[in-house]
């Protein structure tokens, strides 16, 4: 387990090249890491970029979506699907709780500096198993705000190859975010539910369990 914080600059071979493809001039000059850097796409060959899913969900969502998200986390855990996210909203946190009980790689991206950040008890085992990586594009900020969370979400989406947005309410920031990802050409998925009509109308694909 890597206890020390490491830095990855844009000139390093381990810097994910596709970050700059999507974020362009907004690409972070430095990424701070803690954990097994080899599960980062481009840093080693243990994690294929095509298998890295990002999970997002609005803070509030219908019960039907909550159940779908819970099933998705179990499906990803059982299939060994690598995931990345901020895991900040209640549903995202529940997904992380389920995923931590598996054996697949997980990348978590806090919207704050990881310097002096307390490592949660539930993160220690996956860290010791070299299947957990903490990434941050922020150096000194110890508390997050909405702007930092937005930048973090764009970084996570750029890092991933496929995006699952469990729910985005109409006229929400999450829906605007989804629109940006679709303009990037990223594969964006959501659950087939009437509650997700705004996402589906934008062009999100219906996620099929077992696919």
Short mmCIF file of N, CA, C and O in Angstrom, two decimals, residues 42-117:
data_model
loop_
_atom_site.label_atom_id
_atom_site.label_comp_id
_atom_site.label_asym_id
_atom_site.label_seq_id
_atom_site.Cartn_x
_atom_site.Cartn_y
_atom_site.Cartn_z
N UNK A 42 -3.37 4.34 -18.23
CA UNK A 42 -2.10 4.83 -18.78
C UNK A 42 -0.93 4.63 -17.82
O UNK A 42 0.21 4.70 -18.26
N UNK A 43 -1.22 4.40 -16.54
CA UNK A 43 -0.12 4.25 -15.58
C UNK A 43 0.43 2.82 -15.56
O UNK A 43 1.53 2.57 -15.14
N UNK A 44 -0.34 1.88 -16.00
CA UNK A 44 0.05 0.48 -16.04
C UNK A 44 -0.95 -0.25 -16.91
O UNK A 44 -1.86 0.35 -17.44
N UNK A 45 -0.81 -1.52 -17.03
CA UNK A 45 -1.72 -2.27 -17.90
C UNK A 45 -2.70 -3.12 -17.13
O UNK A 45 -3.31 -4.03 -17.68
N UNK A 46 -2.88 -2.84 -15.85
CA UNK A 46 -3.78 -3.65 -15.04
C UNK A 46 -5.23 -3.21 -15.18
O UNK A 46 -6.13 -3.96 -14.90
N UNK A 47 -5.47 -1.97 -15.59
CA UNK A 47 -6.83 -1.46 -15.76
C UNK A 47 -7.00 -0.96 -17.19
O UNK A 47 -6.33 -0.03 -17.59
N UNK A 48 -7.88 -1.60 -17.93
CA UNK A 48 -8.16 -1.14 -19.28
C UNK A 48 -9.11 0.05 -19.21
O UNK A 48 -10.10 0.04 -18.49
N UNK A 49 -8.82 1.10 -19.96
CA UNK A 49 -9.65 2.29 -19.96
C UNK A 49 -11.09 1.96 -20.30
O UNK A 49 -12.02 2.54 -19.76
N UNK A 50 -11.29 1.00 -21.20
CA UNK A 50 -12.64 0.67 -21.65
C UNK A 50 -13.51 0.13 -20.52
O UNK A 50 -14.73 0.11 -20.63
N UNK A 51 -12.91 -0.31 -19.44
CA UNK A 51 -13.65 -0.91 -18.34
C UNK A 51 -13.90 0.05 -17.19
O UNK A 51 -14.43 -0.35 -16.16
N UNK A 52 -13.48 1.29 -17.32
CA UNK A 52 -13.58 2.23 -16.20
C UNK A 52 -14.87 3.04 -16.30
O UNK A 52 -15.02 3.90 -17.18
N UNK A 53 -15.80 2.78 -15.40
CA UNK A 53 -17.10 3.45 -15.37
C UNK A 53 -17.11 4.54 -14.31
O UNK A 53 -16.66 4.32 -13.17
N UNK A 54 -17.65 5.69 -14.65
CA UNK A 54 -17.90 6.75 -13.67
C UNK A 54 -19.37 6.70 -13.26
O UNK A 54 -20.25 6.47 -14.10
N UNK A 55 -19.62 6.93 -11.99
CA UNK A 55 -20.99 6.91 -11.46
C UNK A 55 -21.33 8.28 -10.90
O UNK A 55 -20.59 8.82 -10.07
N UNK A 56 -22.46 8.83 -11.36
CA UNK A 56 -22.95 10.11 -10.87
C UNK A 56 -24.44 9.98 -10.54
O UNK A 56 -25.16 9.20 -11.16
N UNK A 57 -24.89 10.79 -9.58
CA UNK A 57 -26.31 10.82 -9.26
C UNK A 57 -26.63 12.12 -8.53
O UNK A 57 -25.84 12.58 -7.70
N UNK A 58 -27.77 12.70 -8.84
CA UNK A 58 -28.23 13.88 -8.11
C UNK A 58 -28.41 13.55 -6.64
O UNK A 58 -28.61 12.39 -6.25
N UNK A 59 -28.36 14.58 -5.81
CA UNK A 59 -28.49 14.37 -4.36
C UNK A 59 -29.84 13.78 -3.98
O UNK A 59 -29.95 12.96 -3.08
N UNK A 60 -30.89 14.21 -4.70
CA UNK A 60 -32.22 13.69 -4.43
C UNK A 60 -32.71 12.93 -5.65
O UNK A 60 -32.57 13.39 -6.78
N UNK A 61 -33.29 11.75 -5.41
CA UNK A 61 -33.81 10.98 -6.53
C UNK A 61 -34.91 10.06 -6.03
O UNK A 61 -35.00 9.74 -4.84
N UNK A 62 -35.79 9.60 -6.93
CA UNK A 62 -36.91 8.74 -6.56
C UNK A 62 -36.45 7.38 -6.03
O UNK A 62 -35.34 6.91 -6.34
N UNK A 63 -37.32 6.74 -5.27
CA UNK A 63 -37.00 5.43 -4.71
C UNK A 63 -36.67 4.39 -5.75
O UNK A 63 -35.80 3.53 -5.54
N UNK A 64 -37.35 4.44 -6.88
CA UNK A 64 -37.09 3.49 -7.96
C UNK A 64 -35.65 3.58 -8.43
O UNK A 64 -34.99 2.56 -8.68
N UNK A 65 -35.13 4.80 -8.50
CA UNK A 65 -33.75 5.00 -8.95
C UNK A 65 -32.77 4.52 -7.88
O UNK A 65 -31.72 3.96 -8.19
N UNK A 66 -33.12 4.74 -6.63
CA UNK A 66 -32.26 4.27 -5.53
C UNK A 66 -32.07 2.77 -5.61
O UNK A 66 -30.95 2.24 -5.48
N UNK A 67 -33.16 2.04 -5.86
CA UNK A 67 -33.08 0.58 -5.98
C UNK A 67 -32.25 0.18 -7.19
O UNK A 67 -31.43 -0.75 -7.11
N UNK A 68 -32.42 0.88 -8.30
CA UNK A 68 -31.63 0.59 -9.50
C UNK A 68 -30.14 0.81 -9.26
O UNK A 68 -29.30 0.03 -9.70
N UNK A 69 -29.82 1.91 -8.56
CA UNK A 69 -28.42 2.22 -8.28
C UNK A 69 -27.80 1.17 -7.37
O UNK A 69 -26.64 0.77 -7.55
N UNK A 70 -28.57 0.72 -6.41
CA UNK A 70 -28.08 -0.33 -5.50
C UNK A 70 -27.82 -1.62 -6.27
O UNK A 70 -26.79 -2.28 -6.08
N UNK A 71 -28.72 -1.97 -7.18
CA UNK A 71 -28.53 -3.16 -8.00
C UNK A 71 -27.32 -3.01 -8.91
O UNK A 71 -26.57 -3.97 -9.13
N UNK A 72 -27.12 -1.80 -9.43
CA UNK A 72 -25.97 -1.56 -10.29
C UNK A 72 -24.66 -1.77 -9.54
O UNK A 72 -23.73 -2.40 -10.06
N UNK A 73 -24.59 -1.25 -8.32
CA UNK A 73 -23.37 -1.40 -7.53
C UNK A 73 -23.07 -2.87 -7.27
O UNK A 73 -21.91 -3.31 -7.37
N UNK A 74 -24.09 -3.65 -6.96
CA UNK A 74 -23.90 -5.09 -6.75
C UNK A 74 -23.45 -5.76 -8.05
O UNK A 74 -22.57 -6.65 -8.03
N UNK A 75 -24.03 -5.35 -9.16
CA UNK A 75 -23.66 -5.92 -10.46
C UNK A 75 -22.21 -5.61 -10.79
O UNK A 75 -21.46 -6.50 -11.20
N UNK A 76 -21.80 -4.36 -10.62
CA UNK A 76 -20.42 -3.98 -10.88
C UNK A 76 -19.46 -4.72 -9.95
O UNK A 76 -18.39 -5.16 -10.37
N UNK A 77 -19.85 -4.83 -8.69
CA UNK A 77 -18.99 -5.53 -7.73
C UNK A 77 -18.83 -7.00 -8.13
O UNK A 77 -17.71 -7.53 -8.14
N UNK A 78 -19.92 -7.66 -8.46
CA UNK A 78 -19.87 -9.08 -8.80
C UNK A 78 -19.14 -9.35 -10.10
O UNK A 78 -18.52 -10.41 -10.27
N UNK A 79 -19.21 -8.39 -11.03
CA UNK A 79 -18.55 -8.55 -12.33
C UNK A 79 -17.12 -8.02 -12.33
O UNK A 79 -16.41 -8.18 -13.33
N UNK A 80 -16.70 -7.41 -11.24
CA UNK A 80 -15.34 -6.89 -11.16
C UNK A 80 -15.09 -5.67 -12.01
O UNK A 80 -13.99 -5.47 -12.53
N UNK A 81 -16.13 -4.83 -12.16
CA UNK A 81 -16.02 -3.64 -13.01
C UNK A 81 -15.31 -2.52 -12.25
O UNK A 81 -15.68 -2.17 -11.14
N UNK A 82 -14.30 -1.94 -12.86
CA UNK A 82 -13.58 -0.82 -12.25
C UNK A 82 -14.43 0.44 -12.31
O UNK A 82 -15.11 0.70 -13.30
N UNK A 83 -14.39 1.22 -11.23
CA UNK A 83 -15.22 2.42 -11.15
C UNK A 83 -14.41 3.61 -10.67
O UNK A 83 -13.40 3.47 -9.99
N UNK A 84 -14.92 4.80 -11.02
CA UNK A 84 -14.32 6.05 -10.58
C UNK A 84 -15.44 7.03 -10.26
O UNK A 84 -16.51 6.99 -10.88
N UNK A 85 -15.22 7.88 -9.28
CA UNK A 85 -16.23 8.87 -8.95
C UNK A 85 -15.81 9.74 -7.79
O UNK A 85 -14.80 9.50 -7.13
N UNK A 86 -16.61 10.77 -7.56
CA UNK A 86 -16.42 11.58 -6.37
C UNK A 86 -17.09 10.94 -5.18
O UNK A 86 -16.70 11.16 -4.03
N UNK A 87 -18.12 10.13 -5.46
CA UNK A 87 -18.86 9.40 -4.43
C UNK A 87 -19.26 10.33 -3.29
O UNK A 87 -19.00 10.07 -2.12
N UNK A 88 -19.94 11.42 -3.68
CA UNK A 88 -20.28 12.46 -2.71
C UNK A 88 -21.77 12.49 -2.37
O UNK A 88 -22.13 12.66 -1.20
N UNK A 89 -22.63 12.33 -3.36
CA UNK A 89 -24.07 12.36 -3.09
C UNK A 89 -24.48 11.10 -2.33
O UNK A 89 -23.74 10.10 -2.33
N UNK A 90 -25.63 11.11 -1.67
CA UNK A 90 -26.05 9.92 -0.88
C UNK A 90 -26.07 8.63 -1.68
O UNK A 90 -25.61 7.59 -1.19
N UNK A 91 -26.57 8.66 -2.90
CA UNK A 91 -26.63 7.45 -3.71
C UNK A 91 -25.24 7.01 -4.14
O UNK A 91 -24.92 5.82 -4.15
N UNK A 92 -24.39 7.97 -4.48
CA UNK A 92 -23.01 7.64 -4.83
C UNK A 92 -22.29 7.00 -3.65
O UNK A 92 -21.52 6.05 -3.81
N UNK A 93 -22.52 7.52 -2.46
CA UNK A 93 -21.90 6.95 -1.26
C UNK A 93 -22.38 5.51 -1.02
O UNK A 93 -21.59 4.65 -0.62
N UNK A 94 -23.67 5.26 -1.28
CA UNK A 94 -24.19 3.91 -1.10
C UNK A 94 -23.57 2.96 -2.12
O UNK A 94 -23.23 1.82 -1.79
N UNK A 95 -23.40 3.43 -3.34
CA UNK A 95 -22.73 2.61 -4.35
C UNK A 95 -21.30 2.28 -3.91
O UNK A 95 -20.85 1.12 -4.04
N UNK A 96 -20.59 3.27 -3.39
CA UNK A 96 -19.22 3.04 -2.94
C UNK A 96 -19.19 2.02 -1.80
O UNK A 96 -18.32 1.14 -1.77
N UNK A 97 -20.15 2.12 -0.90
CA UNK A 97 -20.19 1.17 0.23
C UNK A 97 -20.28 -0.27 -0.27
O UNK A 97 -19.61 -1.17 0.24
N UNK A 98 -21.10 -0.49 -1.30
CA UNK A 98 -21.24 -1.83 -1.88
C UNK A 98 -19.97 -2.23 -2.62
O UNK A 98 -19.46 -3.35 -2.47
N UNK A 99 -19.42 -1.32 -3.41
CA UNK A 99 -18.24 -1.62 -4.22
C UNK A 99 -17.02 -1.95 -3.37
O UNK A 99 -16.19 -2.78 -3.75
N UNK A 100 -16.91 -1.33 -2.21
CA UNK A 100 -15.76 -1.57 -1.34
C UNK A 100 -15.70 -3.01 -0.84
O UNK A 100 -14.63 -3.49 -0.45
N UNK A 101 -16.82 -3.71 -0.89
CA UNK A 101 -16.85 -5.10 -0.42
C UNK A 101 -16.45 -6.09 -1.51
O UNK A 101 -16.47 -7.29 -1.28
N UNK A 102 -16.09 -5.57 -2.68
CA UNK A 102 -15.67 -6.45 -3.77
C UNK A 102 -14.16 -6.56 -3.85
O UNK A 102 -13.45 -6.38 -2.86
N UNK A 103 -13.68 -6.87 -5.05
CA UNK A 103 -12.23 -7.03 -5.25
C UNK A 103 -11.74 -6.24 -6.46
O UNK A 103 -10.59 -6.36 -6.85
N UNK A 104 -12.62 -5.44 -7.05
CA UNK A 104 -12.29 -4.69 -8.25
C UNK A 104 -11.64 -3.35 -7.90
O UNK A 104 -11.81 -2.84 -6.80
N UNK A 105 -10.92 -2.76 -8.86
CA UNK A 105 -10.30 -1.46 -8.60
C UNK A 105 -11.34 -0.34 -8.44
O UNK A 105 -12.37 -0.33 -9.10
N UNK A 106 -11.03 0.60 -7.55
CA UNK A 106 -11.88 1.77 -7.32
C UNK A 106 -10.99 3.00 -7.28
O UNK A 106 -9.95 3.01 -6.61
N UNK A 107 -11.40 4.04 -8.00
CA UNK A 107 -10.71 5.32 -7.95
C UNK A 107 -11.68 6.36 -7.39
O UNK A 107 -12.78 6.52 -7.92
N UNK A 108 -11.28 7.03 -6.33
CA UNK A 108 -12.13 8.05 -5.72
C UNK A 108 -11.45 9.40 -5.84
O UNK A 108 -10.23 9.51 -5.64
N UNK A 109 -12.23 10.42 -6.20
CA UNK A 109 -11.68 11.75 -6.46
C UNK A 109 -12.37 12.79 -5.59
O UNK A 109 -13.43 13.33 -5.97
N UNK A 110 -11.84 13.09 -4.43
CA UNK A 110 -12.43 14.14 -3.59
C UNK A 110 -12.27 15.51 -4.24
O UNK A 110 -11.30 15.76 -4.95
N UNK A 111 -13.21 16.40 -3.99
CA UNK A 111 -13.13 17.77 -4.50
C UNK A 111 -12.41 18.65 -3.47
O UNK A 111 -12.90 19.69 -3.05
N UNK A 112 -11.24 18.21 -3.08
CA UNK A 112 -10.43 18.91 -2.09
C UNK A 112 -9.03 18.32 -2.12
O UNK A 112 -8.78 17.31 -2.79
N UNK A 113 -8.12 18.94 -1.41
CA UNK A 113 -6.77 18.43 -1.30
C UNK A 113 -6.77 17.13 -0.49
O UNK A 113 -7.56 16.96 0.45
N UNK A 114 -5.89 16.20 -0.86
CA UNK A 114 -5.77 14.97 -0.06
C UNK A 114 -4.62 15.06 0.93
O UNK A 114 -4.37 14.13 1.68
N UNK A 115 -3.94 16.21 0.93
CA UNK A 115 -2.89 16.43 1.92
C UNK A 115 -3.54 16.55 3.30
O UNK A 115 -4.49 17.32 3.49
N UNK A 116 -3.08 15.77 4.24
CA UNK A 116 -3.62 15.75 5.62
C UNK A 116 -5.06 15.23 5.69
O UNK A 116 -5.73 15.40 6.71
N UNK A 117 -5.54 14.62 4.60
CA UNK A 117 -6.89 14.06 4.63
C UNK A 117 -6.90 12.74 5.40
O UNK A 117 -6.05 11.88 5.17
#
